[in-house]
Amino acid sequence: MRESKPTIYDPNFLPNMIYSGVPSWLNLSVIENDEDLKKIDAAVVGVPWEGGCTIGGYSSTTEGPKAVRSTSIRYTGFLPDYNLDCFDYLKVADSGDVATQNGNYDFTFKSIRERIGKLADAKIIPITIGGDHGIAYPIISEIAKRYPKKVGVLHFDAHLDNYSHFGDDELSRCSPFYRVYNDPNMDPTKIAHIGIRGPRNHREEYNNAMKYGATVIRAIDVHEDGWKASISKALEVVSKDTEYIYITVCADSLDAANMPQAPQDMGGLTSYELLMMLHEAGLAGAKGIDFVETYPEVFTLQTAAHVVNWAFLYYLNGLAQHIKESK
C-alpha cells in the first residue's frame, strides 16, 4: 500500500479506483488485505444500504458512498481554520463497501458487524458513509462489545430515531436508538441527541429518550445557547466514565437550506455549526463517525456529498489536533 495522502495538487495523479468508475475517498490508498490494517489509523467504510423505506418510495440513500467518494477527490486534509493537515497525524485508507442486500437486515447487518468488528479489534477508527440510519445500530453495538457500558454516543439528527418499531420493522431507520438503548453493552445515559426538532417527531420518541435517560439537546437550544455551549454539554455527557466516543450524523440534522439532498427539515443546524461541533468532538478524541441519509439523486449539485466530505475532514482535523497535543 502506497503512502496514503490526498493527491488533488498532483497534475499527474490517476484515481485509485475502489470500484470501476468510483475513486477511493480523497484518492487515498485502498486496503487490499489484513496486513494493510497494521499501517493505518482510520478506514473509510461504505454501506450502500436502504432497509424499509419509512418516507414512501426509494430515497437514493444507497448512492451515498459512491457520491461522497466521487466528490471527495477535490479535497485535501488541510484546514486554514486551524493551520493543520490531518494527514500529517493520521494514516487513513479506504476499505471499500461492506456487502449489502437491500431489505435484508440479517445479511447486511452481519456484514456491517464483521467489518466494524475487524476494525475495532485492530483499534482502527471507522469512517462510515451510509446508507440509511439503521446502520448506526450494528456499528455502535459491535463497538460496545469491546467496551461494555463504556461507549458514549453523539447523535446529530432532527429526529430521535428511537421508535420501538415502525410497523413490524424493528430495525428500520426510525428505530436504531431504541435498539441501542436496549443493547446489553450500552448505557443509554451516555447518549446525547443533538439538533432534535420539528413535526416529524412523535411523542413516543421523546418519551423513550426520557425513559432511558438519554440527553436531548434540541436545535432551539443550539441556536439560543450557541454551538459551543451545546457541544460542551453533549461531550460532558458522552465522556463521563467512557472509553470510546462515537459520532453518528444524520443529514437532516442540518437545516434544509444547508442540506437539500436529504429529508427536508427546517429550523436545523447550519453547516458551520455542525462542522464546528464535529471538530470539537474530534478534539475530544472521538474514535469513529458515520454520516447517513444523504439522497444524492435529488437535484444535481451533489451538495449532500460535499457536506459529508467537509464533515469528515473537520472531525479528522480535530482528532489530529488531539493527537498532536497529546504527544
XYZ file of C-alpha atoms in Angstrom:
327
model
C 0.000 0.000 0.000
C 1.497 3.350 -1.046
C 1.681 6.399 1.225
C -1.918 7.411 1.811
C -2.254 11.122 1.031
C -4.770 13.181 -0.981
C -3.448 13.897 -4.483
C -5.539 16.873 -5.577
C -2.499 19.025 -6.354
C -0.619 16.367 -8.305
C -1.365 17.021 -12.015
C -0.230 13.516 -12.905
C -2.367 11.590 -10.469
C -4.534 8.699 -11.539
C -7.544 7.808 -9.377
C -7.320 4.812 -7.079
C -10.481 3.001 -8.020
C -12.374 1.440 -5.148
C -14.747 0.067 -7.769
C -14.999 0.584 -11.520
C -15.582 4.279 -12.078
C -15.554 5.126 -8.346
C -12.397 6.626 -6.798
C -11.286 5.876 -3.280
C -12.096 8.541 -0.697
C -9.785 11.548 -1.334
C -7.891 9.208 -3.680
C -6.290 7.606 -0.633
C -4.850 4.109 -0.698
C -7.165 1.124 -0.906
C -6.937 -1.587 1.742
C -6.217 -4.835 -0.062
C -5.599 -7.283 2.770
C -5.466 -7.559 6.552
C -1.766 -6.703 6.578
C -2.657 -3.218 5.370
C -4.646 -2.668 8.561
C -1.371 -2.541 10.502
C -0.335 0.561 8.548
C -3.343 2.828 9.192
C -5.191 4.691 11.936
C -8.596 5.040 10.267
C -10.549 3.338 7.491
C -13.380 4.560 5.286
C -16.286 2.116 5.032
C -19.162 2.385 2.561
C -22.602 0.981 3.362
C -24.863 1.448 0.306
C -27.957 0.353 2.191
C -31.655 1.088 2.409
C -33.879 -1.006 4.620
C -37.573 -0.401 4.992
C -38.315 2.992 3.477
C -40.282 4.993 6.019
C -40.954 8.021 3.821
C -42.578 6.232 0.886
C -40.603 5.134 -2.143
C -36.890 4.905 -2.923
C -34.767 7.627 -1.311
C -31.416 7.037 -3.151
C -29.543 6.737 0.148
C -27.894 3.652 -1.389
C -25.963 6.039 -3.656
C -24.331 7.841 -0.717
C -20.954 6.055 -0.645
C -20.410 6.437 -4.385
C -21.387 10.124 -4.409
C -19.233 11.007 -1.405
C -16.175 9.248 -2.842
C -16.684 10.767 -6.286
C -16.811 14.327 -4.952
C -14.053 13.821 -2.391
C -11.125 13.951 -4.800
C -11.291 17.750 -4.942
C -10.251 17.997 -1.261
C -7.105 17.866 0.854
C -6.737 17.351 4.604
C -5.500 20.902 5.280
C -7.776 23.411 7.024
C -6.573 27.029 7.145
C -9.040 27.486 10.022
C -6.563 25.644 12.260
C -3.391 25.674 10.122
C -3.266 21.897 10.338
C -3.361 18.965 7.914
C -4.985 15.916 9.480
C -2.932 13.578 7.293
C 0.254 14.738 8.981
C -1.002 12.893 12.064
C -3.415 10.247 10.760
C -2.941 7.464 8.225
C -6.272 6.829 6.501
C -7.215 4.390 3.737
C -10.394 3.217 2.022
C -11.682 -0.278 2.801
C -14.458 -0.275 0.190
C -18.101 -1.171 0.776
C -19.484 -3.866 3.014
C -21.662 -6.446 1.301
C -25.304 -5.351 1.369
C -28.600 -6.764 0.172
C -31.252 -4.099 0.324
C -34.164 -5.074 2.510
C -32.232 -7.999 4.022
C -31.344 -6.822 7.519
C -29.820 -10.103 8.685
C -27.331 -10.341 5.825
C -26.402 -6.660 5.723
C -26.140 -6.046 9.460
C -23.995 -9.188 9.802
C -21.696 -7.786 7.107
C -21.506 -4.440 8.916
C -20.694 -6.127 12.217
C -17.937 -8.214 10.631
C -16.231 -5.177 9.061
C -16.608 -2.889 12.077
C -15.564 -5.697 14.416
C -12.380 -6.283 12.445
C -11.547 -2.566 12.535
C -12.393 -2.291 16.233
C -10.146 -5.238 17.089
C -7.307 -3.525 15.207
C -8.011 -0.208 17.044
C -8.799 1.461 13.712
C -11.200 4.406 13.562
C -14.211 3.679 11.300
C -15.366 6.489 8.992
C -18.619 5.155 7.589
C -20.640 6.506 4.666
C -24.316 5.468 4.648
C -26.791 4.296 3.788
C -29.872 4.826 5.936
C -29.631 5.470 9.671
C -30.482 1.897 10.591
C -26.770 1.098 10.199
C -25.931 3.023 13.382
C -27.268 0.167 15.496
C -24.956 -2.650 14.305
C -21.970 -0.262 14.231
C -22.460 1.018 17.787
C -23.469 -2.404 19.095
C -20.355 -4.038 17.672
C -18.078 -1.368 19.141
C -19.840 -1.678 22.503
C -18.919 -5.378 22.641
C -15.298 -4.265 23.023
C -16.110 -1.509 25.550
C -19.127 -2.724 27.586
C -21.015 0.201 29.181
C -18.095 2.470 28.202
C -19.264 3.885 24.845
C -20.621 7.420 24.589
C -22.622 8.450 21.511
C -23.034 11.881 19.922
C -26.117 11.630 17.721
C -26.765 14.584 15.382
C -30.271 14.447 13.927
C -33.607 16.217 13.557
C -35.265 13.093 14.942
C -34.625 10.846 17.918
C -34.915 7.669 15.804
C -35.856 5.643 18.867
C -39.226 4.147 17.949
C -39.608 0.677 19.402
C -40.630 -0.392 15.887
C -42.022 1.016 12.641
C -44.968 -1.203 11.807
C -43.497 -4.700 12.002
C -39.985 -3.407 11.309
C -37.785 -3.252 14.426
C -34.561 -2.381 12.584
C -35.684 0.482 10.349
C -34.067 3.908 10.195
C -36.693 5.036 12.724
C -35.527 2.631 15.433
C -31.720 2.310 15.752
C -31.503 4.135 19.058
C -34.249 2.102 20.689
C -32.106 -0.918 19.824
C -29.012 0.887 21.162
C -30.834 1.866 24.388
C -31.579 -1.811 24.975
C -28.235 -3.222 23.897
C -26.764 -5.127 26.885
C -23.376 -3.465 26.383
C -24.716 0.098 26.189
C -25.630 2.653 28.838
C -28.283 4.959 27.293
C -27.439 7.731 29.768
C -24.193 8.131 27.797
C -26.071 9.177 24.623
C -26.630 12.807 23.573
C -29.133 13.541 20.797
C -28.288 16.917 19.197
C -30.360 19.047 16.808
C -33.758 17.499 17.595
C -36.708 19.482 16.282
C -39.824 19.612 14.208
C -43.182 17.998 13.473
C -41.795 14.752 12.073
C -41.047 13.668 15.645
C -43.616 11.864 17.765
C -44.253 11.994 21.478
C -43.325 8.305 21.831
C -39.786 9.133 20.735
C -39.373 11.947 23.250
C -40.873 9.794 25.995
C -38.472 6.971 25.145
C -35.456 9.300 25.423
C -36.645 10.452 28.847
C -37.437 6.905 29.960
C -33.951 5.631 29.141
C -32.129 8.700 30.440
C -30.657 9.948 27.169
C -29.824 13.644 26.868
C -31.771 15.692 24.301
C -30.207 18.915 23.011
C -32.759 20.486 20.689
C -31.961 22.641 17.679
C -33.555 25.536 19.537
C -31.016 25.004 22.332
C -28.133 25.153 19.855
C -29.484 28.345 18.296
C -30.250 30.088 21.579
C -27.353 28.851 23.746
C -24.770 28.618 20.962
C -22.943 25.687 19.417
C -20.030 25.891 21.862
C -22.224 25.516 24.937
C -24.241 22.772 23.252
C -21.330 20.576 22.232
C -19.679 21.173 25.610
C -22.808 19.848 27.324
C -23.002 16.880 24.958
C -19.329 15.975 25.408
C -19.713 16.109 29.157
C -22.494 13.526 28.880
C -20.765 11.156 26.468
C -17.290 11.318 28.033
C -18.265 10.598 31.635
C -16.913 7.154 32.559
C -16.439 6.183 28.904
C -13.509 4.870 26.894
C -14.894 5.400 23.401
C -16.877 8.305 21.925
C -18.734 7.555 18.694
C -20.379 10.107 16.368
C -23.387 9.406 14.155
C -24.698 12.159 11.887
C -27.990 12.198 10.023
C -28.083 14.603 7.097
C -31.304 16.170 8.377
C -29.568 17.469 11.485
C -28.812 20.275 9.050
C -31.451 22.784 8.057
C -32.994 22.011 4.659
C -31.313 25.131 3.266
C -27.941 23.591 4.124
C -28.865 20.066 3.026
C -31.208 19.990 0.014
C -30.338 16.335 -0.741
C -31.826 14.798 2.383
C -35.091 14.696 4.328
C -36.401 18.270 4.346
C -36.480 19.504 7.939
C -36.495 23.218 8.681
C -35.036 25.104 11.665
C -31.935 22.952 11.856
C -28.205 23.378 12.283
C -26.175 25.423 9.856
C -23.278 23.679 8.146
C -20.941 25.912 10.178
C -22.480 24.813 13.471
C -22.229 21.138 12.538
C -18.634 21.412 11.317
C -17.536 23.254 14.444
C -19.182 20.703 16.726
C -17.650 17.791 14.819
C -14.244 19.436 15.102
C -14.757 19.740 18.854
C -15.722 16.055 19.009
C -12.549 15.126 17.160
C -10.569 17.371 19.504
C -12.118 15.455 22.404
C -10.753 12.215 20.913
C -13.894 10.680 19.398
C -12.892 7.392 17.767
C -15.426 6.894 14.975
C -18.040 8.607 12.819
C -20.775 7.836 10.334
C -22.789 10.156 8.103
C -26.116 8.810 6.836
C -29.336 9.687 4.997
C -27.987 11.629 2.033
C -30.104 11.408 -1.137
C -27.615 12.035 -3.961
C -30.105 11.654 -6.810
C -32.190 14.612 -5.604
C -31.017 17.746 -7.521
C -27.677 17.679 -9.323
C -25.079 19.721 -7.433
C -24.218 16.846 -5.060
C -24.491 19.231 -2.114
C -25.020 16.357 0.316
C -21.890 14.510 -0.784
C -19.771 17.634 -0.409
C -21.174 18.277 3.082
C -20.226 14.725 4.140
C -16.648 15.226 2.987
C -16.385 18.502 4.889
C -17.876 16.862 7.990
C -15.348 14.023 7.950
C -12.411 16.393 7.387
C -13.363 18.760 10.203
C -13.743 15.783 12.541
C -10.395 14.337 11.426
C -8.703 17.708 11.801
C -9.916 17.951 15.392
C -8.743 14.402 16.051
C -5.349 15.214 14.536
C -5.045 18.228 16.803
C -5.954 15.971 19.739
C -3.134 13.598 18.732
C -0.716 16.486 18.233
C -1.475 17.929 21.663
C -1.255 14.502 23.314
C 2.332 13.989 22.217
